[in-house]
Coordinates of C-alpha atoms and ligand atoms in Angstrom, one line a residue:
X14 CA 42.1 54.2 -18.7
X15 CA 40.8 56.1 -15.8
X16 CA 42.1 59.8 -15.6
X17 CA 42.0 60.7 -12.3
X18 CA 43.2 64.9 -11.3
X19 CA 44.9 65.0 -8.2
X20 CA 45.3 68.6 -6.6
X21 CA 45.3 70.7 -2.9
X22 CA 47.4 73.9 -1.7
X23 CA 50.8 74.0 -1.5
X24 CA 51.6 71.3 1.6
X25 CA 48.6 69.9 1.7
X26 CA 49.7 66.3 1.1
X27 CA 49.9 65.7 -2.5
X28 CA 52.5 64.1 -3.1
X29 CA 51.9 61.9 0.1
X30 CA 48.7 60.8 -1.1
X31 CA 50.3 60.1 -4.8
X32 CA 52.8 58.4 -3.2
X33 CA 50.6 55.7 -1.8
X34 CA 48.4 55.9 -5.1
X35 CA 51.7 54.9 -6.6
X36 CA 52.3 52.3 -4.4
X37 CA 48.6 51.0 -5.1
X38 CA 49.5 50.6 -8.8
X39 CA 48.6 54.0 -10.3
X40 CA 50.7 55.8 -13.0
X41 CA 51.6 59.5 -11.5
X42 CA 52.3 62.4 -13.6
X43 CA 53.7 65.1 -11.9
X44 CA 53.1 68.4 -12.7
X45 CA 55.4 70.2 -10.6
X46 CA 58.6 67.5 -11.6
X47 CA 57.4 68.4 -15.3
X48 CA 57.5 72.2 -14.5
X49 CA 61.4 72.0 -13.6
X50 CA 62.2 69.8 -16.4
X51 CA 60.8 72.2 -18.8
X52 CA 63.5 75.0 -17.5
X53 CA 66.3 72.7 -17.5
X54 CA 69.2 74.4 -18.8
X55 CA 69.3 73.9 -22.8
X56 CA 65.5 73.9 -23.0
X57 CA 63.3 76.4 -24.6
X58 CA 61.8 77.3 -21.6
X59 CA 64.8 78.5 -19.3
X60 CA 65.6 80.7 -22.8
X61 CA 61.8 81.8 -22.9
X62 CA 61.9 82.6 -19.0
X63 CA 65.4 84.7 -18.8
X64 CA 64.0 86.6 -21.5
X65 CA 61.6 87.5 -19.5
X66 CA 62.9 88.4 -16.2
X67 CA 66.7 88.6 -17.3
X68 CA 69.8 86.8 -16.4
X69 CA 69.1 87.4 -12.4
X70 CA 67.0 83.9 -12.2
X71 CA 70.1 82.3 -13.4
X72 CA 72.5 80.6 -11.5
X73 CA 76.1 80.9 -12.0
X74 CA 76.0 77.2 -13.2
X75 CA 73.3 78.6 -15.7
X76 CA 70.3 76.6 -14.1
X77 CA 67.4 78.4 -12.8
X78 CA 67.9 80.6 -9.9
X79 CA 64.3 79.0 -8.6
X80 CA 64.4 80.8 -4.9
X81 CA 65.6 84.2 -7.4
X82 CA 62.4 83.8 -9.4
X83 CA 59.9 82.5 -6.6
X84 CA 60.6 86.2 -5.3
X85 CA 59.2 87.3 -8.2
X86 CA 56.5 86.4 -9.1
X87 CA 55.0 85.4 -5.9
X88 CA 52.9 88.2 -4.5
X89 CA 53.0 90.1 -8.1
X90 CA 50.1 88.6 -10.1
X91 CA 51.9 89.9 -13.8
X92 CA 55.1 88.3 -13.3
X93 CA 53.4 84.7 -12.2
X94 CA 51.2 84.8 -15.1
X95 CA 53.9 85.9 -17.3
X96 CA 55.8 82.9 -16.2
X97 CA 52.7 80.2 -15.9
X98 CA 52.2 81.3 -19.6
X99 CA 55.7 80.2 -20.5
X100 CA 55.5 76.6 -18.6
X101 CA 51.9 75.3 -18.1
X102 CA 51.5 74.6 -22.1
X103 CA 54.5 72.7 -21.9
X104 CA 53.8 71.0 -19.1
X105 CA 50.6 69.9 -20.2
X106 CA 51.8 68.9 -23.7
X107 CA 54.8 66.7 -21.7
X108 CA 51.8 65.3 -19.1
X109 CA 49.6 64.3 -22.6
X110 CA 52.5 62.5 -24.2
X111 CA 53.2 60.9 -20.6
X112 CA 49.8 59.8 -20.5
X113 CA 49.5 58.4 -23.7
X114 CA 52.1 55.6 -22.4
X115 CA 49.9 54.4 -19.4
X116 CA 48.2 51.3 -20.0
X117 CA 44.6 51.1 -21.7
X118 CA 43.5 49.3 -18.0
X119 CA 45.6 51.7 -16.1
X120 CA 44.8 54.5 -13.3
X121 CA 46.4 57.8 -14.2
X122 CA 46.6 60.3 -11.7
X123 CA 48.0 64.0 -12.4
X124 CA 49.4 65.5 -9.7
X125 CA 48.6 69.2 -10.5
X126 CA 49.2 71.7 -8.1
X127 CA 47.2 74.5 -10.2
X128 CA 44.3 72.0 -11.4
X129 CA 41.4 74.3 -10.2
X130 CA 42.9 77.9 -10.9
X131 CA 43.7 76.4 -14.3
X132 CA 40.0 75.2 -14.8
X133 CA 41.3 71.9 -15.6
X134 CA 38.5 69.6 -13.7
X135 CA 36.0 68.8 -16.1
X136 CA 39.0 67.1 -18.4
X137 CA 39.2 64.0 -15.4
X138 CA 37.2 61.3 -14.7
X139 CA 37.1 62.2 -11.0
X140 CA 39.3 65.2 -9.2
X141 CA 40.5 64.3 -5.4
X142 CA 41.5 67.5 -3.2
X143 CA 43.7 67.1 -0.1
X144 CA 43.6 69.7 2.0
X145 CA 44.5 70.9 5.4
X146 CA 44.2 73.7 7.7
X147 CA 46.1 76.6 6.3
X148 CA 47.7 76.8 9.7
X149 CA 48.7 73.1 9.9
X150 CA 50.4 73.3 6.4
X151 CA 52.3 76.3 7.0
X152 CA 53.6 74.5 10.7
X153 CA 54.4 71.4 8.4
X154 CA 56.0 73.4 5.3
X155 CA 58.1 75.7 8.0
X156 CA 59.1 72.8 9.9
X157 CA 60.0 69.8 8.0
X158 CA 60.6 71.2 4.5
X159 CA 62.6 74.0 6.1
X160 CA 60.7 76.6 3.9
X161 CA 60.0 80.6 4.7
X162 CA 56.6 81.0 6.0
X163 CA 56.6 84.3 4.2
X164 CA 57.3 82.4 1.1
X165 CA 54.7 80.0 1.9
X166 CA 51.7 82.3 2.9
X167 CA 52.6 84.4 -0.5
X168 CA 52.4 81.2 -2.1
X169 CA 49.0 80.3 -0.4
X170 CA 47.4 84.0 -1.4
X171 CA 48.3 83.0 -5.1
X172 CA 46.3 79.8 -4.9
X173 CA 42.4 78.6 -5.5
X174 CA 40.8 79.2 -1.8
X175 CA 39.1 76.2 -0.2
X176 CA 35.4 77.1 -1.7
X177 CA 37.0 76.8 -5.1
X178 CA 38.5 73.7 -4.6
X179 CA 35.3 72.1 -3.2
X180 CA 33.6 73.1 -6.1
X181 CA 35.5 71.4 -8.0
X182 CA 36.4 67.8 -5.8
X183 CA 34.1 64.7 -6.4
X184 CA 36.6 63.5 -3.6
X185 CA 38.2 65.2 -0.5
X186 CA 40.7 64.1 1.8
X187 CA 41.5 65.9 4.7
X188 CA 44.9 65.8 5.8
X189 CA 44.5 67.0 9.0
X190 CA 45.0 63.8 10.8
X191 CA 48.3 61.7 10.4
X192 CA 50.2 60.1 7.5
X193 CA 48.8 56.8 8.2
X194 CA 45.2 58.3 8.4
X195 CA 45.2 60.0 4.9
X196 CA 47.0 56.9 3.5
X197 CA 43.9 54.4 4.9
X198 CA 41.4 57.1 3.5
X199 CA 43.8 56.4 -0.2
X200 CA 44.0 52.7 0.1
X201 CA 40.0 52.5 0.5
X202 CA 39.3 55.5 -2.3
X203 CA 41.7 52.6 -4.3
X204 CA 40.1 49.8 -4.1
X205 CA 36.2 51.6 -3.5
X206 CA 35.7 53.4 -6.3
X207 CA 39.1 54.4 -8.3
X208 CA 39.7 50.1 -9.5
X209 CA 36.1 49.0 -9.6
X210 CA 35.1 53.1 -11.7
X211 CA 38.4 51.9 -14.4
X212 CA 36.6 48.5 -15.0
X213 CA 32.9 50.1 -15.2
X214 CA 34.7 52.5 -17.9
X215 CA 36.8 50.2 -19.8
X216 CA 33.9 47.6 -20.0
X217 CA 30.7 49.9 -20.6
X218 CA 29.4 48.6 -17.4
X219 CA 28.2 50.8 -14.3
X220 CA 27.8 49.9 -10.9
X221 CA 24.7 48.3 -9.1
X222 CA 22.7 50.1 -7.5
X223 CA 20.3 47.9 -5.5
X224 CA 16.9 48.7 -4.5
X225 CA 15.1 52.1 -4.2
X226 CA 16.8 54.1 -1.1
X227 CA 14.8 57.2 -0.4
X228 CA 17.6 59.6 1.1
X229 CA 16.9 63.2 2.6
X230 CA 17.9 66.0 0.4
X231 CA 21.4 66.9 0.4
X232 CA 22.5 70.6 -0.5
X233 CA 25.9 68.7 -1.8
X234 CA 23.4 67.4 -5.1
X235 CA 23.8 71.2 -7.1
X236 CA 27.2 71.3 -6.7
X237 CA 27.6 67.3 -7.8
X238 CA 25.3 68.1 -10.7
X239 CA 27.8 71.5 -11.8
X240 CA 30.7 69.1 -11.8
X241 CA 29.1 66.5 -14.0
X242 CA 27.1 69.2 -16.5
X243 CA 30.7 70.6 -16.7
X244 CA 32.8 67.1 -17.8
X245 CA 29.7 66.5 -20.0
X246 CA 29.6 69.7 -21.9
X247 CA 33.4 69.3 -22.2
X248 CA 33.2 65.7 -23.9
X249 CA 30.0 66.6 -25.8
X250 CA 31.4 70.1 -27.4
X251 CA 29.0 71.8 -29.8
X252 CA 26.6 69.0 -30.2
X253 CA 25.2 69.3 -26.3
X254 CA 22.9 72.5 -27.0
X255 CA 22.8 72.5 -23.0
X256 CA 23.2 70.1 -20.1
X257 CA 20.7 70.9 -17.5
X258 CA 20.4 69.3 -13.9
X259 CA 16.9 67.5 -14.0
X260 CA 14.8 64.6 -11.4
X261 CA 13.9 65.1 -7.7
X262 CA 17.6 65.8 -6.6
X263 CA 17.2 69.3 -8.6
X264 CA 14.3 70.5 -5.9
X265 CA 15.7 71.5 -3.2
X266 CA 14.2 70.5 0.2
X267 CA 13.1 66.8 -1.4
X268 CA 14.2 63.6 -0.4
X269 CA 14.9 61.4 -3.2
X270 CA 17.0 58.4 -4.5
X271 CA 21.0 59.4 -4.3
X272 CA 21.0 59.3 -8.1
X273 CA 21.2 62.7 -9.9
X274 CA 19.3 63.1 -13.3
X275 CA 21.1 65.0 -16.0
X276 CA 19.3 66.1 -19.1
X277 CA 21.3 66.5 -22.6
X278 CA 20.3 68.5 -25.4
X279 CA 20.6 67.4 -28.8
X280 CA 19.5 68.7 -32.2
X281 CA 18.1 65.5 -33.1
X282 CA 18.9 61.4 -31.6
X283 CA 21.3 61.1 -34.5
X284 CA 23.9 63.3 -32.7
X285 CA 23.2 61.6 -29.5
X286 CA 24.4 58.3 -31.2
X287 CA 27.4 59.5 -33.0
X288 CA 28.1 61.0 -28.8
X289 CA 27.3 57.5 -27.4
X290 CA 31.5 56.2 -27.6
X291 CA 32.7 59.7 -26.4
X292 CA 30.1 59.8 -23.5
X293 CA 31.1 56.1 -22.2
X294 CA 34.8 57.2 -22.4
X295 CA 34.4 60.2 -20.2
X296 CA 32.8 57.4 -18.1
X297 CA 28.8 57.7 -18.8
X298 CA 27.9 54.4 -21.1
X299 CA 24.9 54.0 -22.7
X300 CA 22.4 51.7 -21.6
X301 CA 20.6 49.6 -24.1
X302 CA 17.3 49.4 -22.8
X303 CA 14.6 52.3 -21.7
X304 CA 15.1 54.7 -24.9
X305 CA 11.3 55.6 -24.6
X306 CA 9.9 57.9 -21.8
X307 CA 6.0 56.8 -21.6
X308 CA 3.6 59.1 -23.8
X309 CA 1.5 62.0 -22.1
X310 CA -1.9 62.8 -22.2
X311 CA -0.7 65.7 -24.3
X312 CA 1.2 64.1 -27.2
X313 CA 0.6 60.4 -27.5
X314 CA 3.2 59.5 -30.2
X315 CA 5.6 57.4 -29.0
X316 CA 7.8 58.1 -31.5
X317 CA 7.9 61.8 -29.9
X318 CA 9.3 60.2 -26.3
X319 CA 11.9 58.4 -27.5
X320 CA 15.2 59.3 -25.8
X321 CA 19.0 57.8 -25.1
X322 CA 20.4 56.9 -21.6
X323 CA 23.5 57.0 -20.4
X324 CA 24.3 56.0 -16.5
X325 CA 27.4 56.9 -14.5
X326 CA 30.1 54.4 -14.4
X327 CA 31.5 56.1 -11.3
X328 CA 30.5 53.6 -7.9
X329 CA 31.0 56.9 -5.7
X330 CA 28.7 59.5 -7.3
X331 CA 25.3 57.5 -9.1
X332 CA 24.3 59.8 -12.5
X333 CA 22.1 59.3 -14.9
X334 CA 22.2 60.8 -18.3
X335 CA 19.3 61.3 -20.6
X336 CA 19.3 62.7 -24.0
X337 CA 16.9 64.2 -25.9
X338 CA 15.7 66.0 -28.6
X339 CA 15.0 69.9 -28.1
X340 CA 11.9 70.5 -28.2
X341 CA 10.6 66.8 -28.0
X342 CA 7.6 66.4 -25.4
X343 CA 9.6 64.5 -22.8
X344 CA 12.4 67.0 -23.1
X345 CA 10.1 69.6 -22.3
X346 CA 8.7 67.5 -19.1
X347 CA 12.1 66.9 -17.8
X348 CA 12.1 70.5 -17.3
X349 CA 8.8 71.3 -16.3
X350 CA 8.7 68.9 -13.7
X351 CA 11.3 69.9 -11.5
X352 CA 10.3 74.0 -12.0
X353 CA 6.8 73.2 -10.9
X354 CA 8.1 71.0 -7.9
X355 CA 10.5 73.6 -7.0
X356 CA 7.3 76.0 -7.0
X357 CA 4.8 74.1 -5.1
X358 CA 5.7 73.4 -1.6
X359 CA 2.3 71.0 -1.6
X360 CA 3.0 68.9 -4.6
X361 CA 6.7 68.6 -3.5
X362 CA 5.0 67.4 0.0
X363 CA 2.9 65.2 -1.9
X364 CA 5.2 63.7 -4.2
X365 CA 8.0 62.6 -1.5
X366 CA 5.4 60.9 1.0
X367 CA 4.4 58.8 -2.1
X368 CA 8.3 57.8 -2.9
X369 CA 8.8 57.0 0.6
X370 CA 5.4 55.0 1.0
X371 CA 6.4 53.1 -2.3
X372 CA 10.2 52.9 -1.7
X373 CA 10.0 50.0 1.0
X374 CA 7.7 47.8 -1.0
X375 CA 10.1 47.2 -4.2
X376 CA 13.5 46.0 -3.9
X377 CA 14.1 46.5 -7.7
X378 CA 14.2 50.6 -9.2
X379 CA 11.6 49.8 -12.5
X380 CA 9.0 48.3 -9.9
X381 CA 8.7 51.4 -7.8
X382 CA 8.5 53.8 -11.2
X383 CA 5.9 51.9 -11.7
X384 CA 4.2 52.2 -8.3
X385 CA 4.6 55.8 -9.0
X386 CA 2.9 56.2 -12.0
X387 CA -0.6 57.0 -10.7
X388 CA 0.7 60.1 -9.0
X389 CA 2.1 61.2 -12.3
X390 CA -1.1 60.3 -13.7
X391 CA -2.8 63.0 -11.9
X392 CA 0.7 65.6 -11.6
X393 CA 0.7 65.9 -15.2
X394 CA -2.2 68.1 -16.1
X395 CA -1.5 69.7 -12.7
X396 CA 2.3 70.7 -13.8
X397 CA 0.7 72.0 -17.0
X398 CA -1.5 73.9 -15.2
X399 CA 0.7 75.6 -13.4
X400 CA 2.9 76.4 -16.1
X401 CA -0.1 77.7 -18.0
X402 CA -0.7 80.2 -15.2
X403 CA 2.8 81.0 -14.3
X404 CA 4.0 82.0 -18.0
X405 CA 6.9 78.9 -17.9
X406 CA 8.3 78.3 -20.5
X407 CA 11.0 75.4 -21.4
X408 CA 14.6 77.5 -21.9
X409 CA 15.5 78.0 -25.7
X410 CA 18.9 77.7 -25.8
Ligands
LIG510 C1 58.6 79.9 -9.1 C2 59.3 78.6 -9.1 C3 60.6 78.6 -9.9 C4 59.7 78.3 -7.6 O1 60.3 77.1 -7.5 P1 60.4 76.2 -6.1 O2 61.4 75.1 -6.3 O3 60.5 77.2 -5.0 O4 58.9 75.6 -6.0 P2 58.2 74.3 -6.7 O5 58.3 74.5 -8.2 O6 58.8 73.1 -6.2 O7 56.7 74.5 -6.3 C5 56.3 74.2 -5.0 C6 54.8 74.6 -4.8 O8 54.7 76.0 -5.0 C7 53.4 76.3 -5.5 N1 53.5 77.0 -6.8 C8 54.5 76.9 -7.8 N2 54.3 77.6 -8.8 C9 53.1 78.3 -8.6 C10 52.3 79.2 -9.3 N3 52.7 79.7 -10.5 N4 51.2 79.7 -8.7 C11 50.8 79.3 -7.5 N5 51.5 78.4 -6.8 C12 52.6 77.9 -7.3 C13 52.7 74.9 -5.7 O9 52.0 74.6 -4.6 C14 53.9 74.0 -5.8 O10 53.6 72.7 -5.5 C15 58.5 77.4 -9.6 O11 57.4 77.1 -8.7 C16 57.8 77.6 -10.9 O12 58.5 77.6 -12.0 N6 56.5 77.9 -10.9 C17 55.8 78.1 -12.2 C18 55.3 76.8 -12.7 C19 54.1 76.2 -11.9 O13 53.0 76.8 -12.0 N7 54.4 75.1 -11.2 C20 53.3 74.5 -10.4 C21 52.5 73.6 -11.1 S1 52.7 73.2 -12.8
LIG511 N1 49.3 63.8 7.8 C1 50.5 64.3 7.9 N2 51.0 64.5 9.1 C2 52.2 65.1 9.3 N3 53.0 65.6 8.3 C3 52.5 65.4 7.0 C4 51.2 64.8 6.8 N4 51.0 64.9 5.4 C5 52.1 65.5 4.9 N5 53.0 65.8 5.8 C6 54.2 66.5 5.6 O1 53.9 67.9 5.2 C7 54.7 68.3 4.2 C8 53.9 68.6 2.9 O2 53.3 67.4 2.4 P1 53.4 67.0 0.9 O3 54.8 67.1 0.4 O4 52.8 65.7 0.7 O5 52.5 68.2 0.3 P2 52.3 68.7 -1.1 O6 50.9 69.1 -1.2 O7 52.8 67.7 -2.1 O8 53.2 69.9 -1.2 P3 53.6 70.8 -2.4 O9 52.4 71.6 -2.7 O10 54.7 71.6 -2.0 O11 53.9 69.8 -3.5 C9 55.7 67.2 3.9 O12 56.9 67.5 4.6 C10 55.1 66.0 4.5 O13 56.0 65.0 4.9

């Protein structure tokens, strides 16, 4: 099952583009139908919330007032959080058990309104923002919903800002352009990456990804990287003593392959196979071959290199995942090597023009490490060097 988080500010187009994910075959859970089944009268949580704010967000049919209690609590922090604290556990525990019934091949997608100021990303396999010019969304709300534009622009003042929600979105869909624009953009996000992603993670596959491309640098990697450390940390709990953002794509400036290297910390390769069935669900499977990084000059062992990978089963965002011991030789390298790239603009220099000599001559990825390995040859005792002289050390904890 693929859980995919669906969010944007109020009128953005939510529940235009879950409408057409429906359509498409997904199962929609929506958060904000949820929230005003929760305060039906009768429930718990119409009891919980007139005790609250008192029998003036009741109706005289004894249903919530909604319009009584939208005035308070938008544009007065306390009351909202008094009253997100009395329905967002509930409507999380009805969207778990709602969940639960989708089939094991199926695409869920919540519909959550609140996803990023609840810090709710890292829990999906992939989080898709629609968004839309503040000004275009209060037009739209004013005019064909009929709403207040006070009403709205409180309502927009009490939600994530833009910044925040691209932080958070592996996908985002502007809205700015028609129905039948944002509902092509779905259809191809469908049948892209949300239906081939679901069969990559219910088989333990992950998507091809053909030859070496060397790609400029793209300031978008970091922020990528956050977003993965984050669901991985999540999934991996207290047995990932740190997830750190490793490879060329962590050196800024450096043109690389468009496949970000994550590094996760374990106490020893025991806990990163009794991880290997949680990271696959989460959508990172483990790959059976290449569990040995080759030996250094400075610790021969093998036995010392010996690692797990784990690749992204996600065909819109290539990832790869390699864990290792702390304190192990090649878990110290995976660290050293991008810190000493990041500090010498020559060797960075260096480094790409031999990627993007070798790139072009190999059409398969283990043929140009290889064509590689001369350069590393001579970078390893340079990297060492300049650790040496600049005091670095690998991060303890
Ligand atoms: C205050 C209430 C009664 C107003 O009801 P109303 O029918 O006017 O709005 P409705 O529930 O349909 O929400 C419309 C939109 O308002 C915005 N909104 C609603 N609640 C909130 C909130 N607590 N914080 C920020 N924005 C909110 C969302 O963009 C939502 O999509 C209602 O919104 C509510 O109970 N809110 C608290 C629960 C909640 O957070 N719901 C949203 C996601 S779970
Ligand atoms: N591309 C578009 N062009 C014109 N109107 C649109 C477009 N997308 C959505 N709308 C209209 O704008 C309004 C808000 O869209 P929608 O209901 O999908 O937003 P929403 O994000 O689900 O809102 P809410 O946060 O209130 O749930 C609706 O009246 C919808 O019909």
């Amino acid at each position: 099952m693929l859980q995919v988080g669906l969010t944007g500010g109020i009128g953005a187009g939510k529940s235009t583009v879950a409408r057409r994910l429906h359509e498409l075959g997904a199962t929609v859970v929506d958060s904000d139908r949820i929230a005003r089944e929760v305060v039906e009268p009768g429930t718990d949580g119409l009891r919980e919330v007139v005790a609250a704010f008192g029998d003036e967000v009741l109706a005289e049919d004894g249903s919530l007032n909604r319009p009584a209690l939208a005035a308070k609590v938008f544009g007065n922090d306390e009351n909202r959080a008094r009253l997100n604290s009395i329905v967002h556990p509930r409507v999380r525990d009805r969207a778990v058990e709602l969940t639960s019934k989708a089939p094991a091949d199926g695409i869920v997608v919540q519909d959550i309104p609140l996803l990023v100021e609840n810090g709710m990303a890292p829990a999906f396999h992939l989080v898709v923002v629609v968004d839309a010019d503040v000004e275009l969304r209060v037009h739209r709300l004013t005019t064909s919903r009929g709403m207040d534009e006070k009403d709205v622009r409180a309502r927009i003042a009490a939600q994530a800002s833009e910044e925040q929600r691209r932080e958070a979105a592996d996908v985002w869909l502007d809205n700015g352009g028609s129905e039948a624009d944002v509902r092509a953009a779905v259809t191809d996000l469908w049948h892209h990456r949300l239906l081939p992603f679901e069969r990559h993670v219910r088989e333990g596959t992950y998507p091809d990804r053909g030859g070496p491309e060397i790609v400029d640098y793209d300031p978008e990697w970091p922020r990528d990287a956050r977003q993965l450390i984050a669901r991985l940390k999540l999934a991996a709990g207290d047995k990932a003593l740190r997830v750190d953002h490793v490879g060329s794509t962590a050196v800024p400036g450096l043109a690389a392959k468009d496949v970000i290297d994550l590094q996760l910390t374990v106490q020893s390769l025991d806990d990163a196979d009794a991880l290997a069935e949680t990271l696959a669900g989460v959508g990172f499977p483990a790959l059976p071959a290449f569990t040995r990084d080759t030996p250094k000059a400075t610790d021969p062992d093998p036995e010392h290199w010996r690692k797990r990978t784990h690749a992204s089963a996600d065909p819109g965002r290539w990832a790869n995942l390699h864990i290792r011991a702390a304190g192990s030789p090649g878990w110290r390298y995976a660290l050293l090597f991008p810190a000493w790239l990041r500090a010498d603009a020559d060797a960075r220099a260096e480094y790409e023009a031999v990627k993007r000599e070798a790139a072009p001559r190999f059409a398969d990825i283990p043929s140009y490490g290889v064509a590689k390995d001369p350069w590393f040859a001579q970078a390893d005792s340079r990297a060492e060097a300049w650790a040496a002289a600049a005091g670095w050390q690998p991060p303890t904890r």
